[in-house]
Every structure is written in C-alpha cells, then in structure tokens.
mmCIF file of C-alpha atoms in Angstrom:
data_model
loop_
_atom_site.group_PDB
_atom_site.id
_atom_site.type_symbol
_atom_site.label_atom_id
_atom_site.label_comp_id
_atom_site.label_asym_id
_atom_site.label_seq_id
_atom_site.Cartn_x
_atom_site.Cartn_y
_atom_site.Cartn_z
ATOM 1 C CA UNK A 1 115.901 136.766 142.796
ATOM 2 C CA UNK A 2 115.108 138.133 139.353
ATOM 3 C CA UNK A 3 116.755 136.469 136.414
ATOM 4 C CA UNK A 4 118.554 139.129 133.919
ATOM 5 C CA UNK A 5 118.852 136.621 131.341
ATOM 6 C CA UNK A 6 114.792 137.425 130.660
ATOM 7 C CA UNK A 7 114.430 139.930 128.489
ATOM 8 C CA UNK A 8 110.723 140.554 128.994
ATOM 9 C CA UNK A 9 108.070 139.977 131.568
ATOM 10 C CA UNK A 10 105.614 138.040 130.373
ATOM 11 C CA UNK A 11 102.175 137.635 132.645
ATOM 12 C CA UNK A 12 100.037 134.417 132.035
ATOM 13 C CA UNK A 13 96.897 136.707 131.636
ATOM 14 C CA UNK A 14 98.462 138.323 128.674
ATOM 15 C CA UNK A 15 98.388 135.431 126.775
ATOM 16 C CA UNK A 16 96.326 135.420 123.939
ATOM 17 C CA UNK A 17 93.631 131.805 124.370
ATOM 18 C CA UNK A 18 94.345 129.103 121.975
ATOM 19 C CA UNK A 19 92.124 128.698 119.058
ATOM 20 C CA UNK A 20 90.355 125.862 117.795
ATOM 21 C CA UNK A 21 90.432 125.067 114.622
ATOM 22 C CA UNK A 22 88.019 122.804 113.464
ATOM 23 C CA UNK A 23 88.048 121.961 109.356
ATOM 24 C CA UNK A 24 85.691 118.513 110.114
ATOM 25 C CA UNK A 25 83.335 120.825 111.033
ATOM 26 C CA UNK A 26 83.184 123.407 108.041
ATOM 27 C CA UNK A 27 83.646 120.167 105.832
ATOM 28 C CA UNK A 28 80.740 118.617 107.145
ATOM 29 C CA UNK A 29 78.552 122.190 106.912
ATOM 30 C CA UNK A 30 79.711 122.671 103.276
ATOM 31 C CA UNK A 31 78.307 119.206 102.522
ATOM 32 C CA UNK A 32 74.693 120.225 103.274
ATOM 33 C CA UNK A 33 74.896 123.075 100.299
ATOM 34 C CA UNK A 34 74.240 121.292 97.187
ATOM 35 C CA UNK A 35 76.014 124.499 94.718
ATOM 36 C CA UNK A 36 78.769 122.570 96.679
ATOM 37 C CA UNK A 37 78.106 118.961 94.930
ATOM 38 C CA UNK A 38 77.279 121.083 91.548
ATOM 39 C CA UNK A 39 80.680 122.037 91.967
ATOM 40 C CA UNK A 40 82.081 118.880 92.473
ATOM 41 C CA UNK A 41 80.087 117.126 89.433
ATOM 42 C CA UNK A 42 81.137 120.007 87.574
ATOM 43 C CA UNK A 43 84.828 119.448 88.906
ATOM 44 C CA UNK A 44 84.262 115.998 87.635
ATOM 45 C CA UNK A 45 83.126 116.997 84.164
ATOM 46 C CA UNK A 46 86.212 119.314 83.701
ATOM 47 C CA UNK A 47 88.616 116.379 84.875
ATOM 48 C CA UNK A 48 87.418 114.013 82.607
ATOM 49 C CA UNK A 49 87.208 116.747 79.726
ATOM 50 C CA UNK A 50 91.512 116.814 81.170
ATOM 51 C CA UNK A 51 91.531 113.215 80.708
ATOM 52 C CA UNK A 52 90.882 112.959 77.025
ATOM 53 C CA UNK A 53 93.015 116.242 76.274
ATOM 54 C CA UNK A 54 95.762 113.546 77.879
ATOM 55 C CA UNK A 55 95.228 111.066 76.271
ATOM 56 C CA UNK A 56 94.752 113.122 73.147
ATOM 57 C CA UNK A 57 97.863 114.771 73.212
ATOM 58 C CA UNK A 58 99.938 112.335 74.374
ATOM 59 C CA UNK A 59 98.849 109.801 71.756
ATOM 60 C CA UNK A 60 99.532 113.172 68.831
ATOM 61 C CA UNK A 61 102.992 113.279 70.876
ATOM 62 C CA UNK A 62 103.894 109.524 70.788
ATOM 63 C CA UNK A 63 102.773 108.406 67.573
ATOM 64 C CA UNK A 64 101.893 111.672 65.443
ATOM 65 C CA UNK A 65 105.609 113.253 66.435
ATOM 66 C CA UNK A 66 107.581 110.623 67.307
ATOM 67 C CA UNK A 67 108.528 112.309 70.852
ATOM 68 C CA UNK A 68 109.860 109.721 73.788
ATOM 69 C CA UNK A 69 106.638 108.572 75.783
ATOM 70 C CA UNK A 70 108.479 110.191 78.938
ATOM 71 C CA UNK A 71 108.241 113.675 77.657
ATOM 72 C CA UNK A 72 105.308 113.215 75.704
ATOM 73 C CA UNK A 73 103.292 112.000 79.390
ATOM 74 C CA UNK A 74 104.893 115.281 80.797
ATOM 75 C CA UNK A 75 103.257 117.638 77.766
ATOM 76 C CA UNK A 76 100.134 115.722 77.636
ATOM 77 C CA UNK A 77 99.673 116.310 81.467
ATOM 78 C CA UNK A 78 100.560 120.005 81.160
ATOM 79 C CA UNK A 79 98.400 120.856 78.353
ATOM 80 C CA UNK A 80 95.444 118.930 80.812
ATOM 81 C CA UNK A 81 96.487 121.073 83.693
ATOM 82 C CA UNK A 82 95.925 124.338 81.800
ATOM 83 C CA UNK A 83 92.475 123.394 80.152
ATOM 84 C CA UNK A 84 91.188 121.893 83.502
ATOM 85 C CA UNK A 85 92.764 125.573 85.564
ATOM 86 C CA UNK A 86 90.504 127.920 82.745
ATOM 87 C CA UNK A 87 87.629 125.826 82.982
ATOM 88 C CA UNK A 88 87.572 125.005 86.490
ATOM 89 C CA UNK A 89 88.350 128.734 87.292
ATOM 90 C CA UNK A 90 85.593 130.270 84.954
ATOM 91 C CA UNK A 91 82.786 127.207 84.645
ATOM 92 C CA UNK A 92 83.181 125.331 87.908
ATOM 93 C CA UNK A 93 84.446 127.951 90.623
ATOM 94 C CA UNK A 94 83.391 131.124 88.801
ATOM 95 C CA UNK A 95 86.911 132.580 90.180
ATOM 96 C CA UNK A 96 87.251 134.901 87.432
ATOM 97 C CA UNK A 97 87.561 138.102 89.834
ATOM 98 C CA UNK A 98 90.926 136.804 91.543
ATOM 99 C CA UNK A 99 94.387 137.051 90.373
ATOM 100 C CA UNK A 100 95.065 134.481 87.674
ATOM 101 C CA UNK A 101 98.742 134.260 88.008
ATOM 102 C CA UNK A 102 98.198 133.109 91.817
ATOM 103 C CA UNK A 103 95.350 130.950 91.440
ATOM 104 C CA UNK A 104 97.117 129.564 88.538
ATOM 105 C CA UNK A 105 100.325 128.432 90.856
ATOM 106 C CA UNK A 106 98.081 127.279 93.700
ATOM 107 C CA UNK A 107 96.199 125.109 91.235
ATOM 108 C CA UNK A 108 99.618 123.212 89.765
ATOM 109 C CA UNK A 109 100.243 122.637 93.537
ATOM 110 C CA UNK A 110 97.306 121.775 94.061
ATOM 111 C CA UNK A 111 97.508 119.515 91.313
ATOM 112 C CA UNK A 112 100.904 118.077 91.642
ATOM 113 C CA UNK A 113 99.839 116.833 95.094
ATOM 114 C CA UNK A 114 97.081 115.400 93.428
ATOM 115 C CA UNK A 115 99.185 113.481 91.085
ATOM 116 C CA UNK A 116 101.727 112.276 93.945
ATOM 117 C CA UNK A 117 98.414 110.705 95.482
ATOM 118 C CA UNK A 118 96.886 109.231 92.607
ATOM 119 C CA UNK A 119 100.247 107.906 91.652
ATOM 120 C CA UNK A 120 100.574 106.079 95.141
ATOM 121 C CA UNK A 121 97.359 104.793 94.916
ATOM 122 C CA UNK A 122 97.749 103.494 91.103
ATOM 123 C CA UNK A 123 101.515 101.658 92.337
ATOM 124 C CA UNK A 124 99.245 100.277 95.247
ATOM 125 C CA UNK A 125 96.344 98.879 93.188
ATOM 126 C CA UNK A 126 98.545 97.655 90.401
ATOM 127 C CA UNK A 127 101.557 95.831 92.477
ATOM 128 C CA UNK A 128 99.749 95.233 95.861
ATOM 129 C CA UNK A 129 96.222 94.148 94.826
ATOM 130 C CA UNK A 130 97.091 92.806 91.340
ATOM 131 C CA UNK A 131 94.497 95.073 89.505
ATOM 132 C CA UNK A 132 94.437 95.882 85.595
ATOM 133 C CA UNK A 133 96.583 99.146 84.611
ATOM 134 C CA UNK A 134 93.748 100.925 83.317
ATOM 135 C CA UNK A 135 91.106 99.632 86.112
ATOM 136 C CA UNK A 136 93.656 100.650 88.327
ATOM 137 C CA UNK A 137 94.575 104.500 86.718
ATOM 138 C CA UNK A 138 90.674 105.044 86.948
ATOM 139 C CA UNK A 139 90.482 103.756 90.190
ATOM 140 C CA UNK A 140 93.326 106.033 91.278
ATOM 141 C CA UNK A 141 92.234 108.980 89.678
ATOM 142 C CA UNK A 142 88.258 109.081 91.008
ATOM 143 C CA UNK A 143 89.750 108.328 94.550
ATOM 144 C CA UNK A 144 92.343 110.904 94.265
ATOM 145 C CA UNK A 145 89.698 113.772 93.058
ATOM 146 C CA UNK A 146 87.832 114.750 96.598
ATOM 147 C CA UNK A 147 91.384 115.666 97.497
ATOM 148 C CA UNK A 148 92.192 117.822 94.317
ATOM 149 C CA UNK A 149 88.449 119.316 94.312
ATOM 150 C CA UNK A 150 88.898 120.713 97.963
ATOM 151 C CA UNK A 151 92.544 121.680 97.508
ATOM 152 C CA UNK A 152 91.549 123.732 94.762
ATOM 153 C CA UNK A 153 87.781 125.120 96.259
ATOM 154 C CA UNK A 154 89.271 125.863 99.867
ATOM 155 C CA UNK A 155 92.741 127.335 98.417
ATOM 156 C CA UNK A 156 93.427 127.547 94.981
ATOM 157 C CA UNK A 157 90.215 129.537 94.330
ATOM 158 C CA UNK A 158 89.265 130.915 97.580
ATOM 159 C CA UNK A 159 87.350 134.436 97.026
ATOM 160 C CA UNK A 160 88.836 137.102 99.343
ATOM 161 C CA UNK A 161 85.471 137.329 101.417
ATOM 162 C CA UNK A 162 86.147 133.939 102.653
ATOM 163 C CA UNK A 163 88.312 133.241 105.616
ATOM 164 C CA UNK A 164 91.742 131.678 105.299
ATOM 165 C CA UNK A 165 91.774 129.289 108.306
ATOM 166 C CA UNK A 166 88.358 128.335 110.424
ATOM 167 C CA UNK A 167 87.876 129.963 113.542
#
C-alpha cells in the first residue's frame, strides 16, 4: 500500500554520491610550494609591521590624548587591522583584482577569530602556566598566526579561479 503522505518518489539510484572533502590533503599539497611560505613570511612581516602600529597608536591614545586604555586598545587594534588588510591584500596576497569591500569584511572575520584565539591562548599561558604578560602576548600571537594566515589565503583573499570547497 502506497503512502499519500509522500509527496515524491524518490529512487536510491537518483541520489547524487557523497563527496569527500579532504582539506588535510590540499593543506599538505600547498605546503610543498614555497610562494606559499613567501607568503606566510611575508604574512609575518605585515603582522609585526600591525604590531608596532598597535602599540604605536595605542601608546599616542593613552598617554598623548588622554583616552581610557579600553577604547584606546579598541582604536589601536583597528587602525592595525586596516594597515595589515592593504598590505596583506596588495604585498602579501597580491589580491588587488577582487572586490575590496568583501575581502575587506572577510578579513575582520577573519581577524576577529584570530583575536578570540590568541586571546584564549594569552588567558591560558598567563593564568594556567604562570608565564610573563608580554612572553605570553608573543607567545599567543605567533601561535595564533597559521590560523589567521590560512583564514585569510583560503577565504578572505581567494581569487575567483580557485575553488571554494575541495573536491
């Protein structure tokens, strides 16, 4: 007895086959190209260009202006973020072809995760292991990078030709 609840038949051989993806495997390829470790030095170089411009202007913000170290952490970080997105999307990606405004949202995303992990990592070093604040802030931010560098080659400034998801 058919059921009239069903509103189509559906046959198993019209099922489309799962897919695997794989990323392990295009992670592992991509770290036999060395333009791909260029990249990441020159990821590196840019960051720690974004780490000065921090520390720059929140130290201009705190003691130059007088503004409360909360906000002044908040403007120092965005002023970083938008030197390390022109750099990294003209010197380290060569992205300049895409759509700014996107790549420019994926890359505070990108970021901000990058920030929530660096931040665990620094409350995990400091109050679990006992480490130095500033041992622990560099420790946090170099392990936190292979994260943000990947995030922002495989997403943030993905050219078109390249696939979205690995077959």
């Amino acid at each position: 007895m058919r059921d009239d609840a069903t509103a189509v038949d559906i046959h198993a051989r019209r099922l489309p086959t799962p897919v695997q993806i794989r990323p392990h495997v295009r992670l592992l390829h991509g770290m036999r190209r060395p333009e791909n470790w260029m990249q990441l030095v020159r990821f590196g170089v840019v960051g720690g260009a974004g780490f000065v411009i921090n520390l720059a202007v929140y130290t201009l913000c705190v003691h130059g202006l007088g503004i409360d170290y909360h906000a002044a952490a908040v403007i120092s970080w965005l002023v970083a973020v938008a030197n390390n997105f022109v750099l990294n999307r003209h010197w380290t990606f060569d992205a300049g072809g895409g759509r700014a405004h996107f790549q420019a949202m994926r890359f505070l995303i990108v970021s901000l995760v990058a920030l929530g992990v660096s931040q665990l990592l620094l409350t995990a070093f400091v109050e679990g292991a006992g480490l130095a604040k500033v041992a622990a802030q560099a420790l946090a931010v170099a392990a936190s990078m292979p994260l943000n560098f990947l995030g922002n080659k495989l997403w943030s400034f993905r050219s078109d030709a390249e696939p979205a998801a690995v077959p």
